[in-house]
């Protein structure tokens, strides 16, 4: 659903809304709605991973109301439930609502990664190499790189890794990427080299022993992926990509299970989430 927002109602509505400016970079730099993120209209689909979570209400601003409405319609088509468009130009807004600060980050990594971050090694005091497997467009990888970790992002899709590199560059951090098919017979993961190995929304059961072996002594594995029953809500649907309830911890024998949960809301998604630690060498 898209909704028109008049400028007279903006000040009251703004605190409850994420804001996205779809003008050019030059126009954005001259002034924009305070706290707005920025993705040019032509790049919306290519950079959809940088949009906020789909359950957030999103306000779109552009050169004028017509441009904002067109962008709102495109974003709605990407699966967003509530998108508002500002029927006004930025120049027409009160000065108190406008600034020229850098674009805000609208995207989020996995909330589970955010929640587990305080339990990970401090990158200021450890040699903290992180391996992100099936990294996709790189939100989790960039999130940790911003916090000082040395992150490698692996994926089979070169296009996805290019997006991850572009996202890292826009946020002023560095990633090392490798194109790897993790479902091949021998994906050749490193052994005991990374303090954190993380996997989000990916499942290939034969890979589990290699994931465990890739974690350095005292390091962590962070894993989040879908449970059986998720097929009722969308992809993935094949059982080989879906975990049984209670299955995930058993794939890391010898690890200390620091946290395990299963999230099964009535509207989905159904997810298993694990933080496990490999013991130090005695």
Short mmCIF file of C-alpha atoms in Angstrom, two decimals:
data_model
loop_
_atom_site.label_atom_id
_atom_site.label_comp_id
_atom_site.label_asym_id
_atom_site.label_seq_id
_atom_site.Cartn_x
_atom_site.Cartn_y
_atom_site.Cartn_z
CA UNK A 1 0.00 0.00 0.00
CA UNK A 2 1.29 3.47 -0.85
CA UNK A 3 0.08 6.64 0.87
CA UNK A 4 0.41 10.32 0.14
CA UNK A 5 1.94 12.44 2.91
CA UNK A 6 1.36 16.17 2.82
CA UNK A 7 4.17 18.42 4.01
CA UNK A 8 1.87 19.86 6.70
CA UNK A 9 1.75 16.40 8.32
CA UNK A 10 5.46 15.62 7.91
CA UNK A 11 6.77 16.87 11.26
CA UNK A 12 4.27 14.77 13.23
CA UNK A 13 4.67 11.64 11.10
CA UNK A 14 8.45 11.71 10.64
CA UNK A 15 9.59 10.04 13.91
CA UNK A 16 7.77 6.80 13.04
CA UNK A 17 9.13 6.54 9.49
CA UNK A 18 12.36 5.52 7.84
CA UNK A 19 13.13 7.99 5.04
CA UNK A 20 14.68 7.41 1.63
CA UNK A 21 15.74 10.12 -0.82
CA UNK A 22 15.82 8.94 -4.46
CA UNK A 23 17.32 12.05 -6.06
CA UNK A 24 20.79 12.19 -7.58
CA UNK A 25 23.85 12.27 -5.33
CA UNK A 26 24.41 15.91 -6.25
CA UNK A 27 20.87 16.90 -5.29
CA UNK A 28 21.05 14.88 -2.07
CA UNK A 29 24.26 16.64 -1.04
CA UNK A 30 22.63 20.07 -1.32
CA UNK A 31 20.16 19.19 1.43
CA UNK A 32 17.74 16.42 2.33
CA UNK A 33 15.28 15.33 4.97
CA UNK A 34 17.17 14.83 8.23
CA UNK A 35 18.05 11.19 8.83
CA UNK A 36 17.29 10.11 5.27
CA UNK A 37 19.05 7.33 3.45
CA UNK A 38 19.94 7.73 -0.22
CA UNK A 39 19.54 5.47 -3.23
CA UNK A 40 19.00 7.09 -6.65
CA UNK A 41 15.75 6.08 -8.34
CA UNK A 42 17.53 4.26 -11.17
CA UNK A 43 19.43 2.06 -8.67
CA UNK A 44 16.52 0.94 -6.47
CA UNK A 45 16.30 -2.62 -7.74
CA UNK A 46 20.06 -3.13 -8.00
CA UNK A 47 20.55 -1.88 -4.42
CA UNK A 48 17.43 -3.35 -2.86
CA UNK A 49 19.58 -4.99 -0.16
CA UNK A 50 20.21 -1.48 1.18
CA UNK A 51 16.54 -0.79 1.80
CA UNK A 52 15.19 -1.14 5.36
CA UNK A 53 13.36 -4.29 6.54
CA UNK A 54 10.07 -4.80 4.71
CA UNK A 55 8.01 -4.50 7.89
CA UNK A 56 9.12 -0.88 8.39
CA UNK A 57 7.05 2.05 7.14
CA UNK A 58 9.14 3.94 4.58
CA UNK A 59 8.80 7.55 3.47
CA UNK A 60 10.10 8.39 -0.01
CA UNK A 61 11.25 11.87 -1.06
CA UNK A 62 12.24 13.04 -4.54
CA UNK A 63 12.45 16.16 -6.70
CA UNK A 64 8.70 16.57 -6.34
CA UNK A 65 5.59 14.66 -5.41
CA UNK A 66 5.30 12.93 -8.76
CA UNK A 67 8.84 11.57 -8.51
CA UNK A 68 8.29 10.43 -4.95
CA UNK A 69 5.10 8.62 -5.90
CA UNK A 70 6.77 6.82 -8.81
CA UNK A 71 9.56 5.64 -6.52
CA UNK A 72 7.06 4.57 -3.84
CA UNK A 73 5.23 2.44 -6.39
CA UNK A 74 8.47 0.76 -7.43
CA UNK A 75 9.43 0.06 -3.81
CA UNK A 76 5.98 -1.35 -3.07
CA UNK A 77 6.59 -3.75 -5.95
CA UNK A 78 9.67 -5.03 -4.09
CA UNK A 79 7.44 -6.35 -1.32
CA UNK A 80 7.03 -3.42 1.07
CA UNK A 81 3.72 -3.25 2.90
CA UNK A 82 3.55 0.45 3.70
CA UNK A 83 5.30 3.10 1.61
CA UNK A 84 4.52 6.80 1.91
CA UNK A 85 5.47 9.44 -0.63
CA UNK A 86 6.03 13.08 0.24
CA UNK A 87 3.95 15.38 -1.91
CA UNK A 88 6.48 18.21 -1.77
CA UNK A 89 9.97 19.17 -2.86
CA UNK A 90 12.78 19.31 -0.30
CA UNK A 91 13.12 23.04 -0.94
CA UNK A 92 9.56 23.52 0.30
CA UNK A 93 10.20 21.95 3.72
CA UNK A 94 10.89 23.82 6.97
CA UNK A 95 14.64 24.30 7.49
CA UNK A 96 14.44 22.50 10.83
CA UNK A 97 13.61 19.25 8.99
CA UNK A 98 16.45 19.47 6.45
CA UNK A 99 20.22 19.01 6.70
CA UNK A 100 23.21 18.00 4.55
CA UNK A 101 24.73 15.23 6.67
CA UNK A 102 25.84 11.93 5.06
CA UNK A 103 23.16 9.42 4.13
CA UNK A 104 21.80 7.32 6.98
CA UNK A 105 22.12 3.54 6.89
CA UNK A 106 18.62 2.15 6.33
CA UNK A 107 19.53 -1.50 5.86
CA UNK A 108 20.00 -3.86 8.77
CA UNK A 109 22.05 -7.00 9.11
CA UNK A 110 20.42 -10.01 10.67
CA UNK A 111 18.96 -8.92 14.04
CA UNK A 112 20.50 -12.10 15.46
CA UNK A 113 23.98 -10.93 14.49
CA UNK A 114 23.30 -7.56 16.11
CA UNK A 115 22.16 -9.30 19.29
CA UNK A 116 25.21 -11.60 19.42
CA UNK A 117 27.77 -8.89 18.66
CA UNK A 118 28.60 -8.13 22.34
CA UNK A 119 29.52 -11.80 22.83
CA UNK A 120 32.06 -11.90 19.99
CA UNK A 121 35.78 -11.23 20.48
CA UNK A 122 36.72 -7.55 20.66
CA UNK A 123 38.48 -6.74 17.37
CA UNK A 124 40.66 -4.22 19.21
CA UNK A 125 42.21 -6.96 21.35
CA UNK A 126 42.24 -10.02 19.12
CA UNK A 127 43.31 -11.02 15.64
CA UNK A 128 39.67 -11.17 14.54
CA UNK A 129 39.32 -12.68 11.12
CA UNK A 130 35.73 -13.36 10.08
CA UNK A 131 34.55 -15.68 7.31
CA UNK A 132 31.06 -15.03 5.94
CA UNK A 133 29.87 -18.00 3.88
CA UNK A 134 27.12 -17.53 1.27
CA UNK A 135 27.50 -13.82 1.97
CA UNK A 136 25.16 -12.58 -0.75
CA UNK A 137 25.04 -8.78 -1.00
CA UNK A 138 27.17 -8.45 2.11
CA UNK A 139 25.08 -6.80 4.81
CA UNK A 140 26.40 -8.98 7.63
CA UNK A 141 29.96 -8.80 6.30
CA UNK A 142 29.91 -5.00 6.01
CA UNK A 143 28.27 -4.68 9.43
CA UNK A 144 31.19 -6.48 11.09
CA UNK A 145 33.79 -4.72 8.94
CA UNK A 146 32.40 -1.39 10.18
CA UNK A 147 33.13 -2.58 13.69
CA UNK A 148 36.77 -3.36 13.03
CA UNK A 149 36.73 -7.02 12.03
CA UNK A 150 38.74 -8.34 9.07
CA UNK A 151 36.05 -9.95 6.95
CA UNK A 152 36.18 -12.37 4.06
CA UNK A 153 32.92 -12.79 2.12
CA UNK A 154 32.44 -15.92 0.00
CA UNK A 155 29.60 -16.60 -2.41
CA UNK A 156 29.03 -18.47 -5.66
CA UNK A 157 27.55 -15.35 -7.31
CA UNK A 158 30.04 -12.81 -8.62
CA UNK A 159 27.28 -10.24 -9.04
CA UNK A 160 26.31 -10.53 -5.37
CA UNK A 161 29.93 -10.13 -4.29
CA UNK A 162 30.29 -7.04 -6.47
CA UNK A 163 27.31 -5.56 -4.62
CA UNK A 164 28.98 -6.43 -1.31
CA UNK A 165 32.16 -4.65 -2.40
CA UNK A 166 30.18 -1.60 -3.50
CA UNK A 167 28.32 -1.54 -0.17
CA UNK A 168 31.60 -1.74 1.72
CA UNK A 169 33.06 1.10 -0.32
CA UNK A 170 30.03 3.30 0.34
CA UNK A 171 30.54 2.72 4.06
CA UNK A 172 34.28 3.27 4.01
CA UNK A 173 35.38 -0.28 4.88
CA UNK A 174 37.23 -3.09 3.12
CA UNK A 175 36.13 -6.64 2.35
CA UNK A 176 38.03 -9.50 0.83
CA UNK A 177 35.73 -11.50 -1.45
CA UNK A 178 36.06 -14.90 -3.09
CA UNK A 179 33.73 -16.57 -5.55
CA UNK A 180 33.31 -20.12 -4.25
CA UNK A 181 30.73 -22.82 -4.91
CA UNK A 182 30.06 -24.07 -1.39
CA UNK A 183 28.00 -27.00 -2.63
CA UNK A 184 30.80 -28.61 -4.60
CA UNK A 185 32.30 -31.84 -3.28
CA UNK A 186 35.36 -30.14 -1.77
CA UNK A 187 34.90 -26.38 -1.23
CA UNK A 188 38.31 -26.21 0.53
CA UNK A 189 37.49 -24.08 3.50
CA UNK A 190 40.45 -22.89 5.59
CA UNK A 191 41.21 -24.80 8.78
CA UNK A 192 41.18 -23.10 12.20
CA UNK A 193 42.00 -19.68 10.75
CA UNK A 194 38.96 -17.55 11.64
CA UNK A 195 37.75 -16.33 15.00
CA UNK A 196 34.23 -16.09 13.63
CA UNK A 197 32.57 -18.11 10.87
CA UNK A 198 29.04 -17.03 10.06
CA UNK A 199 26.30 -18.33 7.80
CA UNK A 200 22.92 -16.71 7.19
CA UNK A 201 19.98 -18.15 5.23
CA UNK A 202 22.01 -20.96 3.63
CA UNK A 203 22.01 -24.71 4.23
CA UNK A 204 24.16 -27.45 2.73
CA UNK A 205 24.47 -30.21 5.29
CA UNK A 206 27.70 -31.78 3.94
CA UNK A 207 29.43 -28.46 4.65
CA UNK A 208 28.86 -28.55 8.42
CA UNK A 209 32.07 -30.44 9.37
CA UNK A 210 34.17 -28.01 7.33
CA UNK A 211 32.45 -25.01 8.91
CA UNK A 212 33.32 -26.32 12.36
CA UNK A 213 36.90 -27.03 11.32
CA UNK A 214 37.30 -23.49 9.94
CA UNK A 215 36.78 -21.95 13.39
CA UNK A 216 39.94 -21.17 15.34
CA UNK A 217 40.21 -22.52 18.90
CA UNK A 218 38.21 -20.24 21.16
CA UNK A 219 36.33 -18.84 18.17
CA UNK A 220 32.65 -18.81 17.28
CA UNK A 221 30.22 -20.02 14.67
CA UNK A 222 27.09 -17.95 14.10
CA UNK A 223 24.41 -19.69 12.10
CA UNK A 224 20.88 -18.71 11.13
CA UNK A 225 18.72 -20.47 8.58
CA UNK A 226 15.25 -21.79 7.86
CA UNK A 227 13.29 -24.52 9.62
CA UNK A 228 10.86 -26.99 8.11
CA UNK A 229 7.50 -25.28 7.86
CA UNK A 230 9.02 -22.25 6.17
CA UNK A 231 7.81 -23.66 2.85
CA UNK A 232 4.31 -22.44 3.80
CA UNK A 233 5.51 -18.85 3.57
CA UNK A 234 7.76 -18.94 0.51
CA UNK A 235 11.24 -20.04 -0.42
CA UNK A 236 13.06 -22.26 0.26
CA UNK A 237 10.64 -25.14 -0.22
CA UNK A 238 12.82 -28.22 -0.70
CA UNK A 239 13.47 -30.21 2.51
CA UNK A 240 17.22 -30.31 1.89
CA UNK A 241 17.31 -26.56 2.47
CA UNK A 242 15.24 -26.72 5.68
CA UNK A 243 16.36 -27.79 9.15
CA UNK A 244 14.44 -30.09 11.46
CA UNK A 245 13.54 -28.63 14.82
CA UNK A 246 16.49 -29.10 17.19
CA UNK A 247 18.82 -30.26 14.40
CA UNK A 248 21.31 -27.38 14.16
CA UNK A 249 23.25 -27.75 17.46
CA UNK A 250 24.01 -31.38 16.69
CA UNK A 251 26.08 -30.40 13.67
CA UNK A 252 28.76 -28.85 15.91
CA UNK A 253 29.92 -31.67 18.21
CA UNK A 254 32.51 -30.56 20.72
CA UNK A 255 31.40 -26.94 20.56
CA UNK A 256 29.86 -25.17 23.53
CA UNK A 257 26.37 -24.01 22.58
CA UNK A 258 26.31 -20.43 23.84
CA UNK A 259 22.86 -19.65 22.48
CA UNK A 260 20.21 -21.53 20.52
CA UNK A 261 16.69 -20.49 19.64
CA UNK A 262 13.98 -21.30 17.16
CA UNK A 263 11.75 -18.47 15.96
CA UNK A 264 8.37 -19.62 14.67
CA UNK A 265 6.01 -16.64 14.38
CA UNK A 266 2.59 -17.29 12.87
CA UNK A 267 3.41 -15.16 9.83
CA UNK A 268 6.95 -16.55 9.33
CA UNK A 269 9.82 -16.76 8.69
CA UNK A 270 10.68 -19.89 10.67
CA UNK A 271 14.33 -19.73 11.72
CA UNK A 272 16.90 -21.59 13.81
CA UNK A 273 19.65 -19.41 15.33
CA UNK A 274 22.87 -20.64 16.88
CA UNK A 275 25.95 -19.18 18.55
CA UNK A 276 28.51 -21.88 19.39
CA UNK A 277 32.09 -21.65 20.65
CA UNK A 278 34.98 -23.96 19.85
CA UNK A 279 36.96 -24.79 22.98
CA UNK A 280 40.47 -23.46 23.43
CA UNK A 281 43.26 -25.97 22.89
CA UNK A 282 44.22 -27.42 26.26
#
